Coordinates of C-alpha atoms and ligand atoms in Angstrom, one line a residue:
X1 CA -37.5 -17.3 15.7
X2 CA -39.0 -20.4 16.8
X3 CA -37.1 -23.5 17.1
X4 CA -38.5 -24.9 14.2
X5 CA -38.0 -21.5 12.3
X6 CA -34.6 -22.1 12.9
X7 CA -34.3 -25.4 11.6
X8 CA -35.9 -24.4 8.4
X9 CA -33.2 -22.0 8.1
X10 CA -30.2 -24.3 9.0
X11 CA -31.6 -26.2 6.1
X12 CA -31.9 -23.3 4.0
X13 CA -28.6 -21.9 4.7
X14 CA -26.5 -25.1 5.2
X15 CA -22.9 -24.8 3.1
X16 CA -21.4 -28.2 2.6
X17 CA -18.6 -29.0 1.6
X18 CA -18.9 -33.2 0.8
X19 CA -15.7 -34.2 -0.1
X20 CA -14.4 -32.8 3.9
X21 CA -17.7 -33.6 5.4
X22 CA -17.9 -29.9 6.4
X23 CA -20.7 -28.1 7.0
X24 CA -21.0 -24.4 7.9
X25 CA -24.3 -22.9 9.8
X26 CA -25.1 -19.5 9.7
X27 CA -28.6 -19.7 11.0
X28 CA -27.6 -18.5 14.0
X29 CA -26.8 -15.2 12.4
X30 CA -30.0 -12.9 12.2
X31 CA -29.2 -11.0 8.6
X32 CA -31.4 -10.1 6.7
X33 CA -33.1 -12.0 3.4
X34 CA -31.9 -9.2 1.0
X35 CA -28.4 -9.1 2.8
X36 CA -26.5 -11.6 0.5
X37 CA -28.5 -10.0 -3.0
X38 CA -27.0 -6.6 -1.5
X39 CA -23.6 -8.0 -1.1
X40 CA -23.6 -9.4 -4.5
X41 CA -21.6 -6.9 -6.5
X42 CA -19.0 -6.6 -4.1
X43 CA -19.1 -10.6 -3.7
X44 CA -18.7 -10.4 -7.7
X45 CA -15.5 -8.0 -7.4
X46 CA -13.9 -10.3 -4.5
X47 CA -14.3 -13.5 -6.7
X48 CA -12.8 -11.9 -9.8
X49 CA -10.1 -10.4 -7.2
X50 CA -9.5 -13.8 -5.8
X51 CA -8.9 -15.3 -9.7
X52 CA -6.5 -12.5 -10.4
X53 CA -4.4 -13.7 -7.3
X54 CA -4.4 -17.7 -7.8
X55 CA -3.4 -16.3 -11.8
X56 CA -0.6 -14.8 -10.6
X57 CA -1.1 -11.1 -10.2
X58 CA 0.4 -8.7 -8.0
X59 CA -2.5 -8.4 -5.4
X60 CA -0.1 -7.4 -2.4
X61 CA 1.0 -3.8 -4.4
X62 CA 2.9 -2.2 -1.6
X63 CA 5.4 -4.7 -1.7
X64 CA 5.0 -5.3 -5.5
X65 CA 4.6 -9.1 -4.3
X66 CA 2.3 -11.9 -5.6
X67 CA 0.3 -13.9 -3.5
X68 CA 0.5 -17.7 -3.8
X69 CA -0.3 -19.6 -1.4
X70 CA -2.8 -21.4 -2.8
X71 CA -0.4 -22.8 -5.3
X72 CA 2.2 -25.2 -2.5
X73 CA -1.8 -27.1 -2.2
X74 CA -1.9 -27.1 -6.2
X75 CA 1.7 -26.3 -8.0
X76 CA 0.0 -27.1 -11.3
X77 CA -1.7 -23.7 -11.1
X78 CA 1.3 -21.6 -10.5
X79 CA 1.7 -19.5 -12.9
X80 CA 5.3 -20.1 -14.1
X81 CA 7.0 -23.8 -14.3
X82 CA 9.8 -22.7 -12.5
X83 CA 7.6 -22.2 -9.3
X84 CA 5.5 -25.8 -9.9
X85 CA 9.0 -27.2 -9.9
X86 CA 10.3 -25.4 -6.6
X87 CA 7.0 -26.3 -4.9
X88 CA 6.9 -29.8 -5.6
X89 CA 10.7 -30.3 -5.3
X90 CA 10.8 -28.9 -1.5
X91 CA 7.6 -31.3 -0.8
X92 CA 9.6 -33.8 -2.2
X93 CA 13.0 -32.9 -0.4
X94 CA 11.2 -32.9 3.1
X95 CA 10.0 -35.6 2.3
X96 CA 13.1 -37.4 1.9
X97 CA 15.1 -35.3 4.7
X98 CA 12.3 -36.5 7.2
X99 CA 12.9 -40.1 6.4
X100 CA 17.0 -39.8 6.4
X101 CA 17.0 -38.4 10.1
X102 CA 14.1 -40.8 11.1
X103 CA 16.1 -43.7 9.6
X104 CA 18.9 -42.5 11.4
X105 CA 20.5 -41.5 8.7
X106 CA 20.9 -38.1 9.3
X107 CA 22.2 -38.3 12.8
X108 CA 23.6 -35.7 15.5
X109 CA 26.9 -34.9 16.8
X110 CA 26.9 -37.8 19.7
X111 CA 24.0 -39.5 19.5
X112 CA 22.4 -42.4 17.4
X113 CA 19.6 -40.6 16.6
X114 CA 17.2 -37.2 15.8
X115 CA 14.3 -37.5 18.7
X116 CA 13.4 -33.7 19.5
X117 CA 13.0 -31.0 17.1
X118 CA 13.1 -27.2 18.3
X119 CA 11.9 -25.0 16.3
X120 CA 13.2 -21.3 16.8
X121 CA 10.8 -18.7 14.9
X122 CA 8.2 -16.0 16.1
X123 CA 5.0 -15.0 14.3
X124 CA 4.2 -16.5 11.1
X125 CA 7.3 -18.6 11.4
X126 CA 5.8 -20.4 14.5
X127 CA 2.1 -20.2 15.1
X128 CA 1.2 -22.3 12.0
X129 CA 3.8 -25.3 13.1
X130 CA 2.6 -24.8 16.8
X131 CA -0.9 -25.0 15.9
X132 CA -0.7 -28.2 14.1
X133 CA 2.0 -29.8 16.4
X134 CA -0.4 -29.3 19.0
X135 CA -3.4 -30.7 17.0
X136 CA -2.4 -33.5 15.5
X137 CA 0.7 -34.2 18.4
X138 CA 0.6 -37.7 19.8
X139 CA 3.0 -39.5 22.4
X140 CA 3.5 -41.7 19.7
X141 CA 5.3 -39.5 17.7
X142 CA 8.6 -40.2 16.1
X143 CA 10.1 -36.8 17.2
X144 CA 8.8 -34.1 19.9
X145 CA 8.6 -30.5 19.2
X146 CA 9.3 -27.6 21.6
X147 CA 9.2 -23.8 20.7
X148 CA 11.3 -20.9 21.0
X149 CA 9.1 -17.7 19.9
X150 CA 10.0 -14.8 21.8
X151 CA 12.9 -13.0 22.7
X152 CA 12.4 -14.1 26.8
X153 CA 15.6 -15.2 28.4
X154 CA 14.0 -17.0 30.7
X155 CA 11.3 -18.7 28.2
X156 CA 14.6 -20.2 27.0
X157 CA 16.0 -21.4 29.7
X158 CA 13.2 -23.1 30.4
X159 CA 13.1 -24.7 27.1
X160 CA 16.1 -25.7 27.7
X161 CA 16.1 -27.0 30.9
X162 CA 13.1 -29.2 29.5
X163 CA 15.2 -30.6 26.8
X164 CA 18.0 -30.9 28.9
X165 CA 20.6 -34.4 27.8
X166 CA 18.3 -34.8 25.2
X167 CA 19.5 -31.3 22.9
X168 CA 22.2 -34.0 22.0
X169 CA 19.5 -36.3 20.0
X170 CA 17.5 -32.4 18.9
X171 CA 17.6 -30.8 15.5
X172 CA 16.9 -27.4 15.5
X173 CA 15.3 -25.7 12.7
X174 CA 15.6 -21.7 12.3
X175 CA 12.9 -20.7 10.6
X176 CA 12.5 -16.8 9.0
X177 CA 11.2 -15.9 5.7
X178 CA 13.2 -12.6 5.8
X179 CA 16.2 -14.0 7.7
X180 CA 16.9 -11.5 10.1
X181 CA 13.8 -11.3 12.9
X182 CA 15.8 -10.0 15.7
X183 CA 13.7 -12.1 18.1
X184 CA 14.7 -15.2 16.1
X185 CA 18.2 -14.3 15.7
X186 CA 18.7 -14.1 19.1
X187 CA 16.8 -17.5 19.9
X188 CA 19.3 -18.8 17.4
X189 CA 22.1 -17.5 19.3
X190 CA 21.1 -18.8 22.7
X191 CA 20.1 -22.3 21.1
X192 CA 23.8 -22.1 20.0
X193 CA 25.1 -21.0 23.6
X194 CA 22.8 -24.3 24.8
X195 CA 24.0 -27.3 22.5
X196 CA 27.7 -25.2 23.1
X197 CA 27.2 -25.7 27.3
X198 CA 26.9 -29.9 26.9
X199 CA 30.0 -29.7 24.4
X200 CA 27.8 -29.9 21.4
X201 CA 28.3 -28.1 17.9
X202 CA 25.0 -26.7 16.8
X203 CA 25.6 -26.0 13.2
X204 CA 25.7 -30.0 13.1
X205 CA 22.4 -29.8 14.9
X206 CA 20.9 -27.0 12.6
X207 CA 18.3 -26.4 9.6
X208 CA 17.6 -23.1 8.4
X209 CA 14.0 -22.3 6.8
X210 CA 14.1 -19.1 5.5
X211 CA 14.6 -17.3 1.6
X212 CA 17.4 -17.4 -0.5
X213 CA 20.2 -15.3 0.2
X214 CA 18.8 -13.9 3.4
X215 CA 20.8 -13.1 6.6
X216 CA 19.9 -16.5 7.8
X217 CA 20.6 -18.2 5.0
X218 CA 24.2 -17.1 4.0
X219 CA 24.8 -17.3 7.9
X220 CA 23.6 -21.3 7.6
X221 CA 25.8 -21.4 4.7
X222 CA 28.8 -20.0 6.2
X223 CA 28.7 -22.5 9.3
X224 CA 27.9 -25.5 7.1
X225 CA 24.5 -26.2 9.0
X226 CA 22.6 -29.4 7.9
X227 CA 20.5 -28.2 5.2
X228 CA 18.4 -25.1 4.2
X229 CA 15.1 -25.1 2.8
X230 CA 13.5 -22.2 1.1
X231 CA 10.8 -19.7 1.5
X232 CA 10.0 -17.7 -1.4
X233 CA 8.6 -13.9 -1.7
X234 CA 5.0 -14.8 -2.8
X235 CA 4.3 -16.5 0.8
X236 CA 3.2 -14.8 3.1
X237 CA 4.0 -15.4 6.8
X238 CA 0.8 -15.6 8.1
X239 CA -0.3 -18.1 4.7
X240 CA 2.9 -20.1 5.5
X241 CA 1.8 -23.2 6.7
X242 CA 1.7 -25.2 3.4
X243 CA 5.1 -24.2 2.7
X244 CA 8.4 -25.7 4.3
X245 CA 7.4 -23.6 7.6
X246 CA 4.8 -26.0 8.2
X247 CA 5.3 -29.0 6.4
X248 CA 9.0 -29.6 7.8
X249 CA 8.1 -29.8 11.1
X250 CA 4.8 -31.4 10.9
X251 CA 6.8 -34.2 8.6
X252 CA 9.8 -34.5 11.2
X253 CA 6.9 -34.7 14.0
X254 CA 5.7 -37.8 11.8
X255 CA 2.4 -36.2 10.8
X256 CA 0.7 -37.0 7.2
X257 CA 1.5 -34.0 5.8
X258 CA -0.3 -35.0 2.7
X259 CA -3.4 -35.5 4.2
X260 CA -2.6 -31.9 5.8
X261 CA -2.2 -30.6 1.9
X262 CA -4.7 -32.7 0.5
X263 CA -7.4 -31.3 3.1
X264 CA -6.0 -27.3 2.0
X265 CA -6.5 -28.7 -1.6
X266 CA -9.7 -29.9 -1.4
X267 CA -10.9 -26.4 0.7
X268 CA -9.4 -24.7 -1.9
X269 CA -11.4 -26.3 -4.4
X270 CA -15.0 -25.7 -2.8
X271 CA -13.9 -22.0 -2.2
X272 CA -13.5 -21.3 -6.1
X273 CA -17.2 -21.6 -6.2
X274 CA -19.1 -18.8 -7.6
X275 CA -22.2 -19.1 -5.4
X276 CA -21.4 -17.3 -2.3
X277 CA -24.0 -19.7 -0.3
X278 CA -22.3 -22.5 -1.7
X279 CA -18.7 -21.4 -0.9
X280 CA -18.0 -21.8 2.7
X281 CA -14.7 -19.0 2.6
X282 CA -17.3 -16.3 1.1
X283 CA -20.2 -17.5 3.3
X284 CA -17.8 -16.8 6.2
X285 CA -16.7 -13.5 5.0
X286 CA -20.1 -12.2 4.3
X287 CA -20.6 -13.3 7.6
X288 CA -17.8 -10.8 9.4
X289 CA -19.2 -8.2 7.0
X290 CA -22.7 -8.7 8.3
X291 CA -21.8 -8.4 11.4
X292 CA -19.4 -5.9 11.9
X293 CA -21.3 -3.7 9.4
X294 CA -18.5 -4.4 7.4
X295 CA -16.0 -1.8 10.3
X296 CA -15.0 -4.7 12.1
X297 CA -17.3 -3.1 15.3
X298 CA -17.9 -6.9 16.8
X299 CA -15.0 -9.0 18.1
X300 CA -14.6 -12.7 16.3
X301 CA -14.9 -15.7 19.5
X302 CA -13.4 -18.6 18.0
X303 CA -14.9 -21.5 20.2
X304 CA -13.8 -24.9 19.4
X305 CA -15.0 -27.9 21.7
X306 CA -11.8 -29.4 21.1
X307 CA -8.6 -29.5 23.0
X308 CA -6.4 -30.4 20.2
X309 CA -7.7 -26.7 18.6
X310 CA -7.1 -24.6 21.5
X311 CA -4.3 -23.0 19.6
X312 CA -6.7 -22.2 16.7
X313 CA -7.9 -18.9 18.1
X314 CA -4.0 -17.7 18.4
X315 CA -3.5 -18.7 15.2
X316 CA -6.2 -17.0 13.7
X317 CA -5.1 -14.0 15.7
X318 CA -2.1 -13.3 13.4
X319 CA -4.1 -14.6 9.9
X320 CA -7.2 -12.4 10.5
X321 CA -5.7 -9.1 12.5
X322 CA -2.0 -8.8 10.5
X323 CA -4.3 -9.2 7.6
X324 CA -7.6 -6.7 7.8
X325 CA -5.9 -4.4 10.8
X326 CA -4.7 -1.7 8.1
X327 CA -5.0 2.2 8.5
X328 CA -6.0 2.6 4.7
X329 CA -7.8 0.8 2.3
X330 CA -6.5 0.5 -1.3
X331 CA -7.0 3.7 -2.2
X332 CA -5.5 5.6 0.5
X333 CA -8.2 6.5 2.4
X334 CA -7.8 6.5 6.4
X335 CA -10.3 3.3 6.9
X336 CA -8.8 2.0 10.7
X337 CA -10.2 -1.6 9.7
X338 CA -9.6 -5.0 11.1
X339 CA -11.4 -7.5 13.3
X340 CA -10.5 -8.7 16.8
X341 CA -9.8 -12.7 17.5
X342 CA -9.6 -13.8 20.8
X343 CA -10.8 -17.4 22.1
X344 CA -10.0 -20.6 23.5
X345 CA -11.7 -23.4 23.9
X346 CA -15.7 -25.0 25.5
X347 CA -16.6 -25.9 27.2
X348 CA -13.7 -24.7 29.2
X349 CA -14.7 -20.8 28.5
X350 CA -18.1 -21.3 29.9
X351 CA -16.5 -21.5 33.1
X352 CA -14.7 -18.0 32.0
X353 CA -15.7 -15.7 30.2
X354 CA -19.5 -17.0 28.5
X355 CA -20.5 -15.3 31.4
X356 CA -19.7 -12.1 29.5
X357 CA -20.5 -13.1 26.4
X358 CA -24.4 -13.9 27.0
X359 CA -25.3 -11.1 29.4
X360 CA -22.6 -7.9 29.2
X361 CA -21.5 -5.8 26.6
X362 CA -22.4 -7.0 23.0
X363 CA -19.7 -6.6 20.9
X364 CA -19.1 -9.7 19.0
X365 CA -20.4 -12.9 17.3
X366 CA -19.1 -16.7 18.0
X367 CA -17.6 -18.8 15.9
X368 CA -18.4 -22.7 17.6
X369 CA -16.4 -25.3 16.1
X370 CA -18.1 -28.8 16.4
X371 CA -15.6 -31.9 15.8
X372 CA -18.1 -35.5 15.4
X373 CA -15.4 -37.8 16.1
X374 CA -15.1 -37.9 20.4
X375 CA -11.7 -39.9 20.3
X376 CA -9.6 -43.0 19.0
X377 CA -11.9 -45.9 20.4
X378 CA -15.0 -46.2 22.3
X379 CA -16.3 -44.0 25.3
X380 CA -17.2 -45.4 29.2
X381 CA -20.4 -43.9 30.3
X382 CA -20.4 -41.3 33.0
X383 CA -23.8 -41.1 33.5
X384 CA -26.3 -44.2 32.4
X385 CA -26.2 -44.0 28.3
X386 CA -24.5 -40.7 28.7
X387 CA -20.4 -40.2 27.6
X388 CA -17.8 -36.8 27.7
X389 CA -18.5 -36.5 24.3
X390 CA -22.3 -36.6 24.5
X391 CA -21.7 -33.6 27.2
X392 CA -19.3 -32.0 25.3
X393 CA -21.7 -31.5 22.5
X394 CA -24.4 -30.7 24.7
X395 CA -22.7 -27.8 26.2
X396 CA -22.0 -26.3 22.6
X397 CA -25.6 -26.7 21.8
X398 CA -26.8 -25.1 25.1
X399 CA -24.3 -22.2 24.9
X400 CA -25.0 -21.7 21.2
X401 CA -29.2 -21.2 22.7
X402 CA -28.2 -19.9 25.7
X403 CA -26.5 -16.9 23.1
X404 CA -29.2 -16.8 21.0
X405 CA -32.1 -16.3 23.1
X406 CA -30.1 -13.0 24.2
X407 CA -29.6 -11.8 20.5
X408 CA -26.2 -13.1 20.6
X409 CA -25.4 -14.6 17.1
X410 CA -22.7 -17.6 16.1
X411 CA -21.6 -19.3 13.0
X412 CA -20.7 -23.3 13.4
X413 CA -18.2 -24.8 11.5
X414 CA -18.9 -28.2 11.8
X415 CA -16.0 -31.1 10.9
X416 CA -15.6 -35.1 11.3
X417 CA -12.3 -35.0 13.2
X418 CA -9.1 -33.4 14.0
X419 CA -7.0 -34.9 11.0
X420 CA -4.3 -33.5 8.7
X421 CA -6.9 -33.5 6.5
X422 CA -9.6 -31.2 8.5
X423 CA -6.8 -29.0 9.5
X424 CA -5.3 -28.6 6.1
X425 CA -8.9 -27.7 5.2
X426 CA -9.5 -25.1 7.9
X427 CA -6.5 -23.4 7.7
X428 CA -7.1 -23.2 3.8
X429 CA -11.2 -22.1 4.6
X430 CA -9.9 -19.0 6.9
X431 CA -7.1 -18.4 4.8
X432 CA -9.3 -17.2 1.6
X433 CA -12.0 -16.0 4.0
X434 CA -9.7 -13.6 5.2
X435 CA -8.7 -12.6 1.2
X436 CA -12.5 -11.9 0.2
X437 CA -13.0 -10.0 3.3
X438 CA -10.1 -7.8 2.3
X439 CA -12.0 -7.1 -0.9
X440 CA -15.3 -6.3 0.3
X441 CA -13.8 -4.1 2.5
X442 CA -11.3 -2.9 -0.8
X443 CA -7.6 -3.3 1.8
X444 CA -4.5 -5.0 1.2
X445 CA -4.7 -8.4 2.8
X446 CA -1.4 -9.1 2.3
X447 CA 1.2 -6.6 3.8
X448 CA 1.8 -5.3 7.5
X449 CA 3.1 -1.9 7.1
X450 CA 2.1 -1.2 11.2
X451 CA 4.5 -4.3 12.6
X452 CA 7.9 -2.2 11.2
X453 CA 7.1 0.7 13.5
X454 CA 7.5 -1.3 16.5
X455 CA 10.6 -2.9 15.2
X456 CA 12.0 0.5 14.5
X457 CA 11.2 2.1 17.9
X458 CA 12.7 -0.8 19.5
X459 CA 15.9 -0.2 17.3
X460 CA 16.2 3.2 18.6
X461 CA 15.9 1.7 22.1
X462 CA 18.9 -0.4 21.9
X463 CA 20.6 2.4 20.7
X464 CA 20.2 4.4 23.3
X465 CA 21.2 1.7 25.6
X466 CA 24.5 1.5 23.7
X467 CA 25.2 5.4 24.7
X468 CA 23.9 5.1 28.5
X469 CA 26.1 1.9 28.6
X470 CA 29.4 3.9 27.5
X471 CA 28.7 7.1 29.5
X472 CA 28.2 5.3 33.1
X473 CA 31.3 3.4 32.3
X474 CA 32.9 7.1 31.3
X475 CA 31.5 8.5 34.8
X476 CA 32.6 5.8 37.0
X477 CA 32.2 6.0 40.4
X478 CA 29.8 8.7 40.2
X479 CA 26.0 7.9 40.4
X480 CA 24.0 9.7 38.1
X481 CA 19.6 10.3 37.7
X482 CA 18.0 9.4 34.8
X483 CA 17.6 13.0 34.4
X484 CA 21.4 14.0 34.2
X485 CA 22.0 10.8 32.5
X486 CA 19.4 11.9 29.1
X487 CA 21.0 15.1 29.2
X488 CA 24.7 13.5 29.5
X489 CA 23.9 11.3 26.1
X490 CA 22.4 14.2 24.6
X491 CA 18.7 13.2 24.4
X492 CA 17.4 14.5 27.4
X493 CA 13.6 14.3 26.0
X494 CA 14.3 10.7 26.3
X495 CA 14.1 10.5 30.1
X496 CA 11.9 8.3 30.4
X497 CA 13.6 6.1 28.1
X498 CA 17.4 6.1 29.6
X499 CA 14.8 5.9 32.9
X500 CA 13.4 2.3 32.2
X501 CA 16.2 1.4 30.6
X502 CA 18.7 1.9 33.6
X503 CA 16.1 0.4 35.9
X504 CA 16.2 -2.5 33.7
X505 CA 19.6 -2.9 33.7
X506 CA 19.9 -2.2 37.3
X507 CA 17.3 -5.0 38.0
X508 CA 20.0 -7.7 36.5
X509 CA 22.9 -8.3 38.4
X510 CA 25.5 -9.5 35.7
X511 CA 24.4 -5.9 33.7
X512 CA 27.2 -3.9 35.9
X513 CA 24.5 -1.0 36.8
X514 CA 23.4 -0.4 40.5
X515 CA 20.9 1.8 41.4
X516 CA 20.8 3.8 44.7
X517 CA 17.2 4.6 45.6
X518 CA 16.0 8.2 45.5
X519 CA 13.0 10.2 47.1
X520 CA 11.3 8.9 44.5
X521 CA 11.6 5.8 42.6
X522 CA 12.7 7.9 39.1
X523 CA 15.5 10.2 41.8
X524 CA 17.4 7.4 41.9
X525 CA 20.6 6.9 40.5
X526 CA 22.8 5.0 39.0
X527 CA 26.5 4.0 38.1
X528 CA 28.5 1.4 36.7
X529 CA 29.3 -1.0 39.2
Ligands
G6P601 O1 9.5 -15.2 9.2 P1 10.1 -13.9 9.6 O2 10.6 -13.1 8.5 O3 11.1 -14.1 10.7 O4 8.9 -13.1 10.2 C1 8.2 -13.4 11.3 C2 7.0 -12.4 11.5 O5 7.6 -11.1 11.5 C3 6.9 -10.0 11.3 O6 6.6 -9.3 12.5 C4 5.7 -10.1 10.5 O7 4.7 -9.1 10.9 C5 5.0 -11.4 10.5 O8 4.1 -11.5 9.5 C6 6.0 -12.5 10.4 O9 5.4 -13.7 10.3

């Protein structure tokens, strides 16, 4: 297409949202004029699916759950009272808690004030409060945030060593919808083992996030920590955002988490449309079904030429992937779906991987995302009537051509700033993107039957461990292969297992193992030190 072709259809195509001044472009995509008319009955059956949820039905089925996010942006459209009331009274209640320890009143241990937060959580419990930390973060802020979200011992003590005198004036909020993540539990434990070292008591330093009467909370009870908030069974981890995962931190952090809700509200709102070119969450999803032939076959690039988005694309990692990666759809049928996120940010990739993207293998689309607003205040000039921000966008436009001319397509999402607002509203946009893809390609959005297998395996693991552990302590003095080891405990299929596991162990002085090297490095042997 000419240039001018193409302009006629950025026109043609344009799906504004007004009340965001948000735009979404999907000229750059090359379907065809029948593709959307095609789409329409399943378009139809994704709507009506979409109305079902937000009414309250029980659209995750495996778990016998309903889905509603969309009601902590709009409590009046829960279904029952009693969850309007829960909604608005935690909004309200972190509201008032934020204010309390700002003000000083809600103080720590041995210190005057609250002036770190450390937020302890792992998937779903940490990327949405990470992402918009990051985004909307400022120096100015009333309270810093820091992260633990693995299970790394040394990740912690680096955390740690960052916060260092100042975990005295840091509240630490546990956050876990189910209450008993292992990787959380244990960050718990070591944030404990920290505030413990400088003579502090955590539970005085401690808010639990997490639903009632889980392991978490009755263990937050028991030690009389701060406060608990809730989390209820009809949110989702990955949709958790709007809910006290998100909102507590961002409000401690001294972000306008209204404007963050206000911005999902007002998303949600355009994406009840019924006219799939005028709704940007079903424009966007017909998009990843066009694409992909509706298989997930080309990866999603999230490119936004922003620094304060960088952490989109992880993010969108967890919504998109936990959320269409599922072995069968809704009938059963073996369907291996999903769709693969992976970016950054440009024009920082173009000096990566764009190389890649315009000339080798073809296997995915772009998603740019264009922010108007360069900064807080006006711009030097780096070049004669030239600023950052003038190259900034010129390098998305030129990569977005660049693509093009090589039959590379892209979608632009196109938004004034990085507000609460415009986050609020893409997190909302991608949230019920994600939920009519999941009916045009007839999964369950909304469960993650795959993530317990891994969880399980790792269980069995530890296990094993526990058995190795006692038996080298049994044989004392005498070192043992991994071989004779397995078959000691019983499990000698498990070699390889007790192998990597010794080896581990062995690689840690203050575990008690030491390894003897062998001929090879799976002859050596080991023994309780
Ligand atoms: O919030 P939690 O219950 O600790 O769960 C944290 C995460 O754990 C699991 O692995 C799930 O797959 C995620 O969806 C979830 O966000």
């Amino acid at each position: 297409m000419t240039e001018r072709e193409l302009w006629e259809r950025y026109q043609r195509y344009l799906c504004v949202v007004p009340a965001l001044d948000f735009t979404l472009d999907v000229s750059r995509m090359r379907f065809p004029a029948d593709y959307l008319e095609r789409m329409r009955p399943r378009v139809v059956e994704a709507f009506d699916a979409m109305e079902a949820l937000e009414q309250g039905a029980i659209s995750n089925p495996d778990e016998q759950r309903k889905v509603g996010h969309y009601w902590l942006r709009a409590p009046e459209r829960a279904p029952e009272p009693a969850l309007q009331k829960e909604v608005t009274d935690t909004v309200a209640a972190i509201h008032a808690f934020a204010k309390d320890v700002h003000e000083g009143k809600v103080k720590p241990q041995k210190a005057q004030r609250f002036t770190h937060v450390l937020i302890v959580g792992i998937g779903g419990s940490a990327l949405g409060p990470q992402l918009v930390a990051d985004a909307l973060g400022t120096a100015k802020d009333p309270m810093q945030v820091s992260f633990f979200d693995n299970t790394d011992p040394d990740g912690f003590d680096r955390v740690l060593a960052q916060l260092g005198g100042r975990l005295a004036e840091t509240l630490t909020l546990v956050i876990s919808k189910s209450g008993g993540t292992k990787e959380t539990r244990n960050g718990m434990l070591e944030a404990e083992r920290g505030y413990s070292a400088q003579g502090l008591d955590f539970s005085k330093h401690a808010v639990a996030v997490t639903g009632a009467g889980s392991e978490l909370d009755s263990h937050a009870k028991k030690q009389g920590w701060l406060r608990t908030f809730p989390m209820w069974d009809w949110v989702g981890g990955r949709t958790s955002v709007t809910s006290a995962v998100g909102l507590l931190p961002a409000r401690l952090q001294g972000l306008d988490i209204d404007a963050l809700l206000k911005g999902a509200r007002d998303m949600d709102a355009a994406t009840r449309e019924r006219d799939a070119l005028k709704n940007p969450a079903a424009l966007l999803a017909l998009m990843w079904h066009y694409a992909g032939d509706g298989r997930g076959h080309k990866d999603m690039v999230i490119l936004p030429y922003k620094d304060r988005l960088l952490l989109m694309s992880r993010y969108l990692q967890q919504l998109v992937m936990e959320s269409l990666g599922k072995e069968t759809d809704l009938d059963g049928q073996v369907v291996n779906q999903g769709i693969a996120v992976y970016g950054n940010k440009g024009s920082t990739d173009q000096h990566a991987y764009v190389q890649q993207l315009r000339e080798g293998v073809l296997n995915f689309f772009v998603t740019f995302i264009e922010v108007l607003k360069d900064r807080e205040g006006g711009s030097q000039e780096v070049e004669p009537g030239v600023t950052s921000g003038d190259y900034l966008l010129g390098f998305l436009l030129g990569t977005r051509r660049a693509l093009y001319e090589k039959d590379r397509e892209s979608l632009t999402l196109t938004v004034p700033d990085v507000s609460a607002r415009t986050l609020g509203a893409l997190i909302a946009l991608y949230e019920r993107a994600v939920g009519f893809y999941a009916t045009l390609v007839h999964i369950n959005a909304y469960h993650q039957p795959g993530v317990e297998a891994g969880k399980k395996a790792a269980g069995v693991v530890l296990a094993l461990q526990g058995k190795l552990t006692a038996r080298l302590r049994e044989a004392r003095a005498e070192a043992r292969t991994a071989e004779q080891l397995a078959a000691d405990i019983g499990m000698p299929d498990e070699v390889e297992t007790v192998f990597k596991v010794l080896q581990h162990l062995a690689a840690n002085p203050d575990r008690g193992v030491e390894r003897t090297p062998g001929a090879t490095p799976t002859q050596a042997r080991f023994r309780a030190k």
